[in-house]
CSV table of C-alpha atoms in Angstrom, one decimal:
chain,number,residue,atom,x,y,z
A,1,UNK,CA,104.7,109.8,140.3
A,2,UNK,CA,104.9,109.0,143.7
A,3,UNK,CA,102.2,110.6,146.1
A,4,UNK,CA,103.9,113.3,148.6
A,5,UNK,CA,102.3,113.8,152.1
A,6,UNK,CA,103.4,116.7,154.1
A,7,UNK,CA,103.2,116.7,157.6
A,8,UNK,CA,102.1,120.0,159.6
A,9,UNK,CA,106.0,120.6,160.7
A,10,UNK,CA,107.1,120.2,157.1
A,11,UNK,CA,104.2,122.8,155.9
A,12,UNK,CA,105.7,126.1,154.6
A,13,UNK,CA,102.1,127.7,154.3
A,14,UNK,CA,102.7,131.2,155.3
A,15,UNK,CA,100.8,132.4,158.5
A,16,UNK,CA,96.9,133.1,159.0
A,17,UNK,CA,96.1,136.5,158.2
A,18,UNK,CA,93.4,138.5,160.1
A,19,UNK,CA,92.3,141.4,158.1
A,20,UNK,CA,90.8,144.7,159.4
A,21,UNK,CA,87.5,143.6,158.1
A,22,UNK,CA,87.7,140.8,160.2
A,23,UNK,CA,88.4,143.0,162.9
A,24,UNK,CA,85.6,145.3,162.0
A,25,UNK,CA,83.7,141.6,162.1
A,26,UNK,CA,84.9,140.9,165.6
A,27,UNK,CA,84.0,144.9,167.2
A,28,UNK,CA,80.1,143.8,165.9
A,29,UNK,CA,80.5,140.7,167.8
A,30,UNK,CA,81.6,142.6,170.7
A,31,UNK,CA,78.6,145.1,170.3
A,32,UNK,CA,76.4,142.3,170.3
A,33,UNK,CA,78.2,140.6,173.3
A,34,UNK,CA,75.9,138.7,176.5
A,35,UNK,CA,78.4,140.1,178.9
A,36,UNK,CA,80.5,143.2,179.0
A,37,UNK,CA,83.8,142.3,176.8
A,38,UNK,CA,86.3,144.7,178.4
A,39,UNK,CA,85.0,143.9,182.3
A,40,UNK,CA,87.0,141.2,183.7
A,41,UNK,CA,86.5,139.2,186.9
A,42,UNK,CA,86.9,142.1,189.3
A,43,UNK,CA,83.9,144.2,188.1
A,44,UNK,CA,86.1,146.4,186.9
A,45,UNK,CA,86.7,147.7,183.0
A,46,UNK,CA,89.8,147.5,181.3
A,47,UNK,CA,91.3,149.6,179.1
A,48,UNK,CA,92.1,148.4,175.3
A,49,UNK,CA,95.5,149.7,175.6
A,50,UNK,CA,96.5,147.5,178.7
A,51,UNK,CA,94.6,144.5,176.7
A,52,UNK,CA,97.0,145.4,174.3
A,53,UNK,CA,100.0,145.9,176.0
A,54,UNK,CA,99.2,142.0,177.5
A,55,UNK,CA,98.5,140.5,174.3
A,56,UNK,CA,102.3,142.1,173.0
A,57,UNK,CA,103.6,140.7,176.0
A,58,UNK,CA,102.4,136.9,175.1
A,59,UNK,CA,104.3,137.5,172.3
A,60,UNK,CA,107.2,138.5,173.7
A,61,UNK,CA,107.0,135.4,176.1
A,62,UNK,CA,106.6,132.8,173.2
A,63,UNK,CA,108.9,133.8,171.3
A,64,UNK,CA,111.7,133.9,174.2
A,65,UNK,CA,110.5,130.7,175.7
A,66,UNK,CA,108.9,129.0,172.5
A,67,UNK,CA,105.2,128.0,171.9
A,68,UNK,CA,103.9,124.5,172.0
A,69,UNK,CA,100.8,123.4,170.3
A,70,UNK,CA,99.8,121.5,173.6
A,71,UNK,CA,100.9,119.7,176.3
A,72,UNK,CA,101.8,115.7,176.0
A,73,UNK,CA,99.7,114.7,179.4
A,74,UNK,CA,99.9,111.1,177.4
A,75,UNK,CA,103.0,110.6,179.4
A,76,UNK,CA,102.8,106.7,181.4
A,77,UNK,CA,103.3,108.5,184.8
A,78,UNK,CA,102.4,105.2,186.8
A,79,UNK,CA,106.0,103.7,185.5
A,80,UNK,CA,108.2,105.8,187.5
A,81,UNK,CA,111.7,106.2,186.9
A,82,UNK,CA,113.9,103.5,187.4
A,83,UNK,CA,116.4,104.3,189.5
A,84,UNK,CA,119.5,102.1,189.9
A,85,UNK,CA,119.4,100.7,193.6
A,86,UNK,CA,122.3,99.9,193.9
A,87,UNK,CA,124.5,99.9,197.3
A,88,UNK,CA,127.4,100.7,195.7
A,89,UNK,CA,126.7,104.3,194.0
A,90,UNK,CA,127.9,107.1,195.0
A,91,UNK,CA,127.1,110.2,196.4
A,92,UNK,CA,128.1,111.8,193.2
A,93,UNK,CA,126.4,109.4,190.8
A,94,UNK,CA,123.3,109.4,192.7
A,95,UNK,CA,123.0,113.6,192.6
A,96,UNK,CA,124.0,113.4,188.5
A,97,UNK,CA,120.6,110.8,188.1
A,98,UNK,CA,118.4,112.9,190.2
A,99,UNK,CA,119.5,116.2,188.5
A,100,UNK,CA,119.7,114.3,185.1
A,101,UNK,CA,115.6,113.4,185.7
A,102,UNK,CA,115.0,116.9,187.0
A,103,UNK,CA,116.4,118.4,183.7
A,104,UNK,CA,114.6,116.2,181.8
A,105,UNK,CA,110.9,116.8,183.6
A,106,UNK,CA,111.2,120.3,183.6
A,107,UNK,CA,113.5,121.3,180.8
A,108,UNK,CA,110.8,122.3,178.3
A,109,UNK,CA,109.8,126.4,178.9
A,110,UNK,CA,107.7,126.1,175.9
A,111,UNK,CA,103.9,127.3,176.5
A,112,UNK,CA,100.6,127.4,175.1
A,113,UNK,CA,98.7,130.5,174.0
A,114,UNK,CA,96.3,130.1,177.2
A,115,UNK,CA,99.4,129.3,179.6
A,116,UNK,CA,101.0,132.5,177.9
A,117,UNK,CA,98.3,135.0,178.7
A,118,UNK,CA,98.2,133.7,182.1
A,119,UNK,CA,101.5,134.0,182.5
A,120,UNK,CA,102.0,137.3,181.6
A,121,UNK,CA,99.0,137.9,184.0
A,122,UNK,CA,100.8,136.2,186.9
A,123,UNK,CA,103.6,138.5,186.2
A,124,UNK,CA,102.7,141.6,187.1
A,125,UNK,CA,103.9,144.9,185.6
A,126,UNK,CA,102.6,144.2,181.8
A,127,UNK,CA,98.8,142.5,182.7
A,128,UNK,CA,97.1,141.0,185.9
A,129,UNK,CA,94.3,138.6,186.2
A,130,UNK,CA,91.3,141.1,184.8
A,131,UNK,CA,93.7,142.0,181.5
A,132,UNK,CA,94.7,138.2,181.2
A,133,UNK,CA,90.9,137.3,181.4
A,134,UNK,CA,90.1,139.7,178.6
A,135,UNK,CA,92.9,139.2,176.5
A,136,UNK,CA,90.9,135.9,176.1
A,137,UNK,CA,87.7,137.4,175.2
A,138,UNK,CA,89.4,139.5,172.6
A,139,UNK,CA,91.3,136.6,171.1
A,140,UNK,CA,88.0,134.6,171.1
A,141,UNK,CA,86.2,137.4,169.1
A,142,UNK,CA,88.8,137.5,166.8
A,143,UNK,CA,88.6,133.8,165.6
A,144,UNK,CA,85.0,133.7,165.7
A,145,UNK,CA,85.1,136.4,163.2
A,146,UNK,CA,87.6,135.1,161.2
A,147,UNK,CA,86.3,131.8,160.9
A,148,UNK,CA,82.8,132.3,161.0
A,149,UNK,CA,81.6,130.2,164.1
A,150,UNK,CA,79.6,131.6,166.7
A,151,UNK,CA,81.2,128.5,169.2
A,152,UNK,CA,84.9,128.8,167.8
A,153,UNK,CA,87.3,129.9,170.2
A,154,UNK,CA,91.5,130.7,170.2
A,155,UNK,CA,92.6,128.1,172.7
A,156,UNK,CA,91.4,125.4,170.5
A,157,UNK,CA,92.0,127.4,167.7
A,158,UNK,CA,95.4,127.3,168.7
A,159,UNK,CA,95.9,123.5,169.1
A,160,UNK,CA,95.2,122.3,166.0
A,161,UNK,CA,97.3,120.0,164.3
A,162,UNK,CA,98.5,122.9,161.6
A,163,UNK,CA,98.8,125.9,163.9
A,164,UNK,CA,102.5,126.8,164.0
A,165,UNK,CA,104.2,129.7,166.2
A,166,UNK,CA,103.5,132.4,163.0
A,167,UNK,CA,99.8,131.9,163.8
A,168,UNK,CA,99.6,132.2,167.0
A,169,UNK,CA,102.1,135.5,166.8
A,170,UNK,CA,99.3,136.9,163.9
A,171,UNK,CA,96.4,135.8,166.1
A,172,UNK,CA,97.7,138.0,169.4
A,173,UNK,CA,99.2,140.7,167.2
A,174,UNK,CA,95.5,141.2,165.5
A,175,UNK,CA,94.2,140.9,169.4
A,176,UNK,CA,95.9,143.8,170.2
A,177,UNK,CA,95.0,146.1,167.2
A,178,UNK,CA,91.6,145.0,168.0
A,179,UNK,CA,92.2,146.0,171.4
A,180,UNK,CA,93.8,149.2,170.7
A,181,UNK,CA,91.0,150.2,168.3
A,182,UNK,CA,87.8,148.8,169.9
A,183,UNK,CA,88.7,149.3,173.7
A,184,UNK,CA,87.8,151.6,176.2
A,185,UNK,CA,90.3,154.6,175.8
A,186,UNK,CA,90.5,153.7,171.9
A,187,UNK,CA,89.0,156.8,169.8
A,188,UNK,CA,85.9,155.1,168.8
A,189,UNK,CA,86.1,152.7,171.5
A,190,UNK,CA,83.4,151.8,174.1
A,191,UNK,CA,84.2,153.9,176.7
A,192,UNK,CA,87.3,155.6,179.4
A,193,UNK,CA,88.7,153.0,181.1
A,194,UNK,CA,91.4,152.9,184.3
């Protein structure tokens, strides 16, 4: 019988599951925290439910725009295009090549769970800076407690090799119960926050 390999793409395993006990894992990690979870950048508190709101948002974001694992920086940059230089081309052509390579340098919208947070933070209405910083922080406590490392993290989390978009959709989704349960403003949560 020949011997079957399956790549990560071809991999049909459902998606990572975080269970409420690992979210009651990831509120003791909070408790236990160095610095202030819900206190982004600014000094000032956040409340769970705008951590929440920001983590939904991501969502929303990937799966309009599409997630990528990471970003291929691998690219040979020093090669250049080549461009035909060629007296003879036209106005015409010469605008069809130079839109042709813009297309193709920036015709990928597809983003990474980091670039997603920040993004959503960028945009205004549905997080800022402080909520993007926390939404982090959250995520962070989530895989720690779901895979047992004190020095795991998401963003790595989210580039490994078998991660697919389902995982990082679970991952933000249990982010946001988390936040919307733990936060400040949550019943049982930390605190009142703006």
């Amino acid at each position: 019988m020949p011997k079957t390999t399956i790549t990560p793409a071809e991999s049909t395993a459902p998606a990572v599951v975080f269970t409420d006990e690992t979210l009651h894992k990831a509120a003791g990690l909070a408790a236990d925290a160095y610095r202030p979870v819900w206190t982004g950048p600014s000094g000032e508190e956040s409340s769970g439910e705008l951590v929440a709101r920001h983590l939904e948002a991501a969502i929303a974001l990937l799966d309009k725009d599409g997630w990528i694992r990471a970003y291929d920086y691998g690219k040979d940059w020093s090669t250049g295009t080549d461009f035909p230089d060629d007296d003879s081309m036209t106005v015409k052509a010469m605008l069809k090549s130079l839109l042709r390579l813009v297309r193709e340098e920036t015709g990928d919208p597809r983003r990474t769970l980091s670039t997603a947070l920040r993004h959503v933070g960028e945009g205004g209405g549905r997080g800022d800076s402080d909520s993007a910083y926390i939404a982090s922080v959250v995520l962070d406590l989530v895989v720690r407690a779901h895979t047992g490392s004190a020095s795991a993290s998401a963003t790595p989390w989210s580039e490994r090799l078998t991660r697919t978009h389902e995982d990082i959709t679970a991952l933000l989704n249990a982010g946001a119960r988390f936040a919307r349960t733990h936060g400040p403003g949550a019943a049982g949560g930390p605190g009142r926050a703006a």
